């Protein structure tokens, strides 16, 4: 699984005076369906979902009140069952839940609890989990794409550097505002489809507050580039303009306005990606040509 970035959460557990604080890791069931499946595994001792949420919120606030740092992850049923099978743990044993929450394979920046109520916290934690999954898939595809090369580490570094240049160019071309990026690609050899969606906030021409969603997008794009797959990258600007690029032979060729419009009509990248937080122009979305992006 993958990790989350963000200035507020990055600073958790770090103190200017070098103080080392105790950390507690907790796994949280975030929806009723997952909770019901986990109950069938023997967890939660018959408590209903509403009571579980109230108890969890009280537990989180109590832990934070004692001065410890609380790191969270989603208690995802299938992943939890696989973890228990791999480590020969009984899912009903409380030790299994604790081990899952503190799994060292969950590398990267932790998701730090900052005192939010669960109504505010659960959607953010759930999206963080989804981004972790997307990053895991993208990383696996990226490693598979470079595995046959003589210097795979150098190739990975080069591709990630190229993707960073692309994102900077997209931010500059989009201008200040809240935009949206979508990506769809098909692997050249295995035909595997990779998709990613990310919000892109631009301030003074630069990406602002790059989070795990953008990280997932970048890793997925790197896998698509390294695998020389085919597909489309779309930039939905805050003013309703949409720019498109064709992914071909490891680089992004700008689409014409007609090509962008055709992709939008087909719904390959247009359906439901804007989200309620992203305004569009009065006339809806408008297909526009892509602008030049850096070459690999």
Tab-separated table of C-alpha atoms in Angstrom:
chain	number	residue	atom	x	y	z
A	1	UNK	CA	0.000	0.000	0.000
A	2	UNK	CA	0.989	3.601	-0.482
A	3	UNK	CA	1.223	6.730	1.643
A	4	UNK	CA	-0.091	10.245	2.201
A	5	UNK	CA	1.688	13.574	2.053
A	6	UNK	CA	0.517	16.907	3.414
A	7	UNK	CA	2.117	19.592	5.547
A	8	UNK	CA	-0.162	19.116	8.531
A	9	UNK	CA	0.157	15.341	8.660
A	10	UNK	CA	3.857	15.300	7.810
A	11	UNK	CA	4.651	17.230	10.955
A	12	UNK	CA	2.974	14.707	13.261
A	13	UNK	CA	5.433	13.169	15.681
A	14	UNK	CA	8.131	15.716	14.888
A	15	UNK	CA	8.956	18.386	17.429
A	16	UNK	CA	11.269	21.371	17.057
A	17	UNK	CA	13.016	20.481	20.287
A	18	UNK	CA	13.705	16.934	19.109
A	19	UNK	CA	11.182	15.376	21.524
A	20	UNK	CA	10.388	11.734	20.747
A	21	UNK	CA	6.720	10.932	21.360
A	22	UNK	CA	5.060	7.595	21.738
A	23	UNK	CA	3.100	6.457	18.693
A	24	UNK	CA	0.010	4.253	18.603
A	25	UNK	CA	-1.230	2.694	15.336
A	26	UNK	CA	-4.938	1.970	14.902
A	27	UNK	CA	-6.944	0.433	12.054
A	28	UNK	CA	-10.472	1.788	11.554
A	29	UNK	CA	-13.428	0.272	9.684
A	30	UNK	CA	-14.785	3.148	7.602
A	31	UNK	CA	-18.126	1.885	6.250
A	32	UNK	CA	-20.997	-0.356	7.319
A	33	UNK	CA	-20.409	-3.042	4.665
A	34	UNK	CA	-16.765	-3.491	5.630
A	35	UNK	CA	-17.758	-3.496	9.280
A	36	UNK	CA	-20.306	-6.256	8.716
A	37	UNK	CA	-17.758	-8.447	6.946
A	38	UNK	CA	-15.213	-7.882	9.702
A	39	UNK	CA	-17.797	-8.835	12.305
A	40	UNK	CA	-18.196	-12.158	10.538
A	41	UNK	CA	-14.446	-12.615	11.063
A	42	UNK	CA	-15.053	-12.399	14.808
A	43	UNK	CA	-14.161	-8.755	15.418
A	44	UNK	CA	-16.062	-6.145	17.451
A	45	UNK	CA	-17.950	-8.539	19.754
A	46	UNK	CA	-21.372	-7.941	18.240
A	47	UNK	CA	-21.369	-4.136	18.609
A	48	UNK	CA	-23.321	-2.353	15.862
A	49	UNK	CA	-21.589	0.058	13.481
A	50	UNK	CA	-22.948	3.227	15.084
A	51	UNK	CA	-21.793	2.180	18.532
A	52	UNK	CA	-18.415	1.196	17.068
A	53	UNK	CA	-17.962	4.662	15.557
A	54	UNK	CA	-18.846	6.398	18.816
A	55	UNK	CA	-16.466	4.161	20.734
A	56	UNK	CA	-13.700	4.701	18.168
A	57	UNK	CA	-14.043	8.471	18.251
A	58	UNK	CA	-13.893	8.470	22.040
A	59	UNK	CA	-10.835	6.223	21.943
A	60	UNK	CA	-9.047	8.450	19.460
A	61	UNK	CA	-9.718	11.592	21.475
A	62	UNK	CA	-8.627	9.885	24.678
A	63	UNK	CA	-5.366	8.723	23.128
A	64	UNK	CA	-4.667	12.150	21.700
A	65	UNK	CA	-5.433	13.648	25.106
A	66	UNK	CA	-2.669	11.584	26.682
A	67	UNK	CA	-0.117	13.158	24.338
A	68	UNK	CA	0.601	10.184	22.073
A	69	UNK	CA	0.679	10.420	18.276
A	70	UNK	CA	-2.030	8.295	16.653
A	71	UNK	CA	-1.408	6.860	13.172
A	72	UNK	CA	-4.407	5.478	11.301
A	73	UNK	CA	-5.098	3.111	8.441
A	74	UNK	CA	-8.289	1.680	6.991
A	75	UNK	CA	-9.277	-1.738	8.317
A	76	UNK	CA	-10.060	-3.172	4.881
A	77	UNK	CA	-11.624	-6.662	5.120
A	78	UNK	CA	-9.955	-8.419	2.182
A	79	UNK	CA	-6.562	-6.903	2.894
A	80	UNK	CA	-6.907	-7.758	6.589
A	81	UNK	CA	-7.856	-11.361	5.821
A	82	UNK	CA	-4.894	-11.694	3.447
A	83	UNK	CA	-2.590	-10.211	6.088
A	84	UNK	CA	-3.807	-12.678	8.704
A	85	UNK	CA	-3.394	-15.621	6.305
A	86	UNK	CA	0.128	-14.535	5.383
A	87	UNK	CA	1.190	-14.152	9.016
A	88	UNK	CA	-0.771	-17.151	10.351
A	89	UNK	CA	-2.929	-14.984	12.603
A	90	UNK	CA	-6.510	-15.562	13.718
A	91	UNK	CA	-8.582	-12.575	12.465
A	92	UNK	CA	-10.651	-12.731	15.672
A	93	UNK	CA	-7.548	-12.327	17.833
A	94	UNK	CA	-7.093	-8.660	18.891
A	95	UNK	CA	-3.372	-9.131	18.296
A	96	UNK	CA	-4.082	-9.518	14.573
A	97	UNK	CA	-5.801	-6.116	14.375
A	98	UNK	CA	-2.938	-4.449	16.243
A	99	UNK	CA	-0.337	-6.100	14.000
A	100	UNK	CA	-2.250	-5.061	10.880
A	101	UNK	CA	-2.460	-1.430	12.023
A	102	UNK	CA	1.306	-1.333	12.644
A	103	UNK	CA	2.293	-3.400	9.579
A	104	UNK	CA	5.852	-2.325	8.650
A	105	UNK	CA	5.106	-3.118	4.995
A	106	UNK	CA	2.843	-0.064	5.007
A	107	UNK	CA	5.828	2.136	4.210
A	108	UNK	CA	5.929	5.894	3.840
A	109	UNK	CA	4.398	8.841	5.611
A	110	UNK	CA	1.742	7.765	8.146
A	111	UNK	CA	-1.773	9.167	8.271
A	112	UNK	CA	-1.703	11.113	11.538
A	113	UNK	CA	-4.854	11.771	13.556
A	114	UNK	CA	-5.201	15.479	14.300
A	115	UNK	CA	-8.272	15.505	16.559
A	116	UNK	CA	-11.008	15.522	13.889
A	117	UNK	CA	-14.456	14.081	14.470
A	118	UNK	CA	-15.121	10.866	12.551
A	119	UNK	CA	-17.647	12.555	10.265
A	120	UNK	CA	-14.805	14.711	8.943
A	121	UNK	CA	-12.088	12.088	9.252
A	122	UNK	CA	-13.542	8.986	7.586
A	123	UNK	CA	-13.910	10.380	4.025
A	124	UNK	CA	-10.319	11.680	4.120
A	125	UNK	CA	-8.982	8.423	5.535
A	126	UNK	CA	-10.923	6.427	2.928
A	127	UNK	CA	-9.544	8.504	0.053
A	128	UNK	CA	-6.060	8.138	1.505
A	129	UNK	CA	-6.550	4.370	1.471
A	130	UNK	CA	-7.723	4.400	-2.147
A	131	UNK	CA	-4.701	6.444	-3.157
A	132	UNK	CA	-2.449	3.938	-1.375
A	133	UNK	CA	-3.987	1.150	-3.438
A	134	UNK	CA	-3.503	3.098	-6.660
A	135	UNK	CA	0.124	3.776	-5.795
A	136	UNK	CA	0.728	0.098	-5.053
A	137	UNK	CA	-0.722	-0.870	-8.428
A	138	UNK	CA	1.272	1.842	-10.188
A	139	UNK	CA	4.521	0.880	-8.463
A	140	UNK	CA	4.049	-2.778	-9.388
A	141	UNK	CA	3.381	-1.831	-13.016
A	142	UNK	CA	6.384	0.510	-13.087
A	143	UNK	CA	8.743	-2.145	-11.720
A	144	UNK	CA	7.388	-4.696	-14.179
A	145	UNK	CA	7.929	-2.261	-17.071
A	146	UNK	CA	11.602	-1.663	-16.237
A	147	UNK	CA	12.433	-5.156	-14.991
A	148	UNK	CA	13.880	-6.264	-18.326
A	149	UNK	CA	16.231	-3.270	-18.628
A	150	UNK	CA	19.941	-3.471	-17.803
A	151	UNK	CA	19.782	-0.521	-15.376
A	152	UNK	CA	16.243	-0.542	-13.957
A	153	UNK	CA	16.992	1.832	-11.079
A	154	UNK	CA	18.367	4.470	-13.434
A	155	UNK	CA	15.363	4.012	-15.700
A	156	UNK	CA	12.926	4.466	-12.797
A	157	UNK	CA	14.744	7.640	-11.692
A	158	UNK	CA	14.671	9.002	-15.240
A	159	UNK	CA	10.960	8.285	-15.723
A	160	UNK	CA	10.001	9.809	-12.374
A	161	UNK	CA	12.079	12.879	-13.192
A	162	UNK	CA	10.274	13.192	-16.520
A	163	UNK	CA	6.878	12.883	-14.830
A	164	UNK	CA	7.820	15.637	-12.376
A	165	UNK	CA	8.646	17.916	-15.325
A	166	UNK	CA	5.301	17.052	-16.931
A	167	UNK	CA	3.332	17.918	-13.792
A	168	UNK	CA	5.167	21.233	-13.455
A	169	UNK	CA	4.402	22.014	-17.105
A	170	UNK	CA	0.740	21.085	-16.627
A	171	UNK	CA	0.525	23.385	-13.600
A	172	UNK	CA	2.134	26.249	-15.494
A	173	UNK	CA	-0.144	25.731	-18.486
A	174	UNK	CA	-3.283	25.412	-16.379
A	175	UNK	CA	-2.676	28.608	-14.434
A	176	UNK	CA	-3.712	29.332	-10.876
A	177	UNK	CA	-6.835	27.563	-9.615
A	178	UNK	CA	-8.252	24.157	-8.729
A	179	UNK	CA	-7.979	21.800	-11.686
A	180	UNK	CA	-8.366	18.073	-12.320
A	181	UNK	CA	-6.109	15.536	-14.044
A	182	UNK	CA	-7.220	12.170	-15.387
A	183	UNK	CA	-5.158	9.400	-16.936
A	184	UNK	CA	-6.016	6.173	-18.729
A	185	UNK	CA	-3.437	3.883	-20.270
A	186	UNK	CA	-3.205	0.373	-21.701
A	187	UNK	CA	0.006	-1.638	-21.364
A	188	UNK	CA	1.858	-2.358	-24.605
A	189	UNK	CA	2.466	-6.046	-23.885
A	190	UNK	CA	-0.050	-7.158	-21.265
A	191	UNK	CA	-2.915	-4.793	-22.125
A	192	UNK	CA	-3.336	-3.915	-18.414
A	193	UNK	CA	-5.417	-0.776	-17.911
A	194	UNK	CA	-4.146	1.831	-15.478
A	195	UNK	CA	-6.253	4.807	-14.411
A	196	UNK	CA	-5.704	7.743	-12.082
A	197	UNK	CA	-7.512	10.930	-11.128
A	198	UNK	CA	-6.030	13.791	-9.114
A	199	UNK	CA	-6.865	17.321	-8.110
A	200	UNK	CA	-4.216	19.868	-9.084
A	201	UNK	CA	-4.157	23.093	-7.087
A	202	UNK	CA	-1.910	25.725	-8.675
A	203	UNK	CA	-0.728	28.885	-6.961
A	204	UNK	CA	1.657	31.336	-8.580
A	205	UNK	CA	2.226	28.833	-11.389
A	206	UNK	CA	3.336	25.955	-9.150
A	207	UNK	CA	1.516	22.899	-7.735
A	208	UNK	CA	0.388	23.583	-4.181
A	209	UNK	CA	0.115	21.076	-1.297
A	210	UNK	CA	0.956	17.983	-3.331
A	211	UNK	CA	-0.893	15.104	-1.658
A	212	UNK	CA	-1.064	11.366	-1.965
A	213	UNK	CA	-3.674	11.603	-4.724
A	214	UNK	CA	-1.160	13.473	-6.908
A	215	UNK	CA	1.524	10.990	-5.883
A	216	UNK	CA	-0.712	8.162	-7.111
A	217	UNK	CA	-1.251	10.005	-10.395
A	218	UNK	CA	2.499	10.512	-10.883
A	219	UNK	CA	3.374	6.880	-10.173
A	220	UNK	CA	0.642	5.702	-12.551
A	221	UNK	CA	1.853	8.049	-15.286
A	222	UNK	CA	5.424	6.850	-14.730
A	223	UNK	CA	4.288	3.239	-15.170
A	224	UNK	CA	2.419	4.148	-18.360
A	225	UNK	CA	5.437	6.001	-19.774
A	226	UNK	CA	7.917	3.270	-18.860
A	227	UNK	CA	5.639	0.620	-20.332
A	228	UNK	CA	5.270	2.549	-23.624
A	229	UNK	CA	1.525	2.020	-23.409
A	230	UNK	CA	-1.254	3.910	-25.149
A	231	UNK	CA	-3.865	6.155	-23.605
A	232	UNK	CA	-4.935	9.685	-22.791
A	233	UNK	CA	-4.091	12.358	-20.232
A	234	UNK	CA	-6.718	15.051	-19.710
A	235	UNK	CA	-6.469	18.372	-17.881
A	236	UNK	CA	-9.802	19.816	-16.699
A	237	UNK	CA	-9.181	23.456	-15.928
A	238	UNK	CA	-11.207	25.342	-13.364
A	239	UNK	CA	-12.672	27.597	-16.066
A	240	UNK	CA	-14.182	24.639	-17.941
A	241	UNK	CA	-11.507	24.283	-20.623
A	242	UNK	CA	-10.223	20.735	-21.159
A	243	UNK	CA	-6.839	19.955	-22.734
A	244	UNK	CA	-5.805	16.502	-23.879
A	245	UNK	CA	-2.683	14.514	-24.718
A	246	UNK	CA	-2.228	11.131	-26.358
A	247	UNK	CA	0.194	8.764	-24.674
A	248	UNK	CA	2.241	7.068	-27.386
A	249	UNK	CA	5.649	5.362	-27.287
A	250	UNK	CA	6.456	6.747	-23.859
A	251	UNK	CA	5.688	10.420	-24.468
A	252	UNK	CA	2.670	12.733	-24.454
A	253	UNK	CA	1.609	14.205	-27.790
A	254	UNK	CA	-0.800	17.164	-27.600
A	255	UNK	CA	-4.272	16.424	-28.940
A	256	UNK	CA	-6.061	18.728	-31.309
A	257	UNK	CA	-9.256	20.361	-30.120
A	258	UNK	CA	-11.219	17.840	-32.192
A	259	UNK	CA	-9.398	14.908	-30.601
A	260	UNK	CA	-10.011	16.283	-27.123
A	261	UNK	CA	-13.680	16.717	-27.917
A	262	UNK	CA	-13.904	13.163	-29.228
A	263	UNK	CA	-12.416	11.760	-26.012
A	264	UNK	CA	-14.892	13.767	-23.988
A	265	UNK	CA	-17.790	12.501	-26.068
A	266	UNK	CA	-16.661	8.910	-25.671
A	267	UNK	CA	-16.460	9.404	-21.929
A	268	UNK	CA	-13.001	7.838	-21.783
A	269	UNK	CA	-11.886	10.422	-19.263
A	270	UNK	CA	-14.798	12.787	-18.845
A	271	UNK	CA	-17.535	11.057	-16.872
A	272	UNK	CA	-17.789	12.063	-13.267
A	273	UNK	CA	-14.227	13.254	-12.818
A	274	UNK	CA	-14.781	16.914	-12.094
A	275	UNK	CA	-16.252	16.453	-8.652
A	276	UNK	CA	-18.473	18.941	-6.784
A	277	UNK	CA	-15.476	20.915	-5.518
A	278	UNK	CA	-14.275	21.858	-9.012
A	279	UNK	CA	-16.190	24.654	-10.779
A	280	UNK	CA	-16.678	24.597	-14.546
A	281	UNK	CA	-17.471	27.355	-16.981
A	282	UNK	CA	-21.038	28.445	-17.683
A	283	UNK	CA	-21.008	26.482	-20.924
A	284	UNK	CA	-19.774	23.281	-19.267
A	285	UNK	CA	-16.523	21.756	-20.490
A	286	UNK	CA	-14.860	22.860	-23.711
A	287	UNK	CA	-12.457	20.640	-25.639
A	288	UNK	CA	-9.185	22.474	-26.361
A	289	UNK	CA	-5.874	21.426	-27.884
A	290	UNK	CA	-3.133	20.245	-25.590
A	291	UNK	CA	-0.071	22.442	-25.166
A	292	UNK	CA	3.500	21.138	-25.574
A	293	UNK	CA	4.873	19.099	-22.692
A	294	UNK	CA	8.497	18.101	-22.048
A	295	UNK	CA	9.917	15.224	-24.041
A	296	UNK	CA	11.271	12.197	-22.169
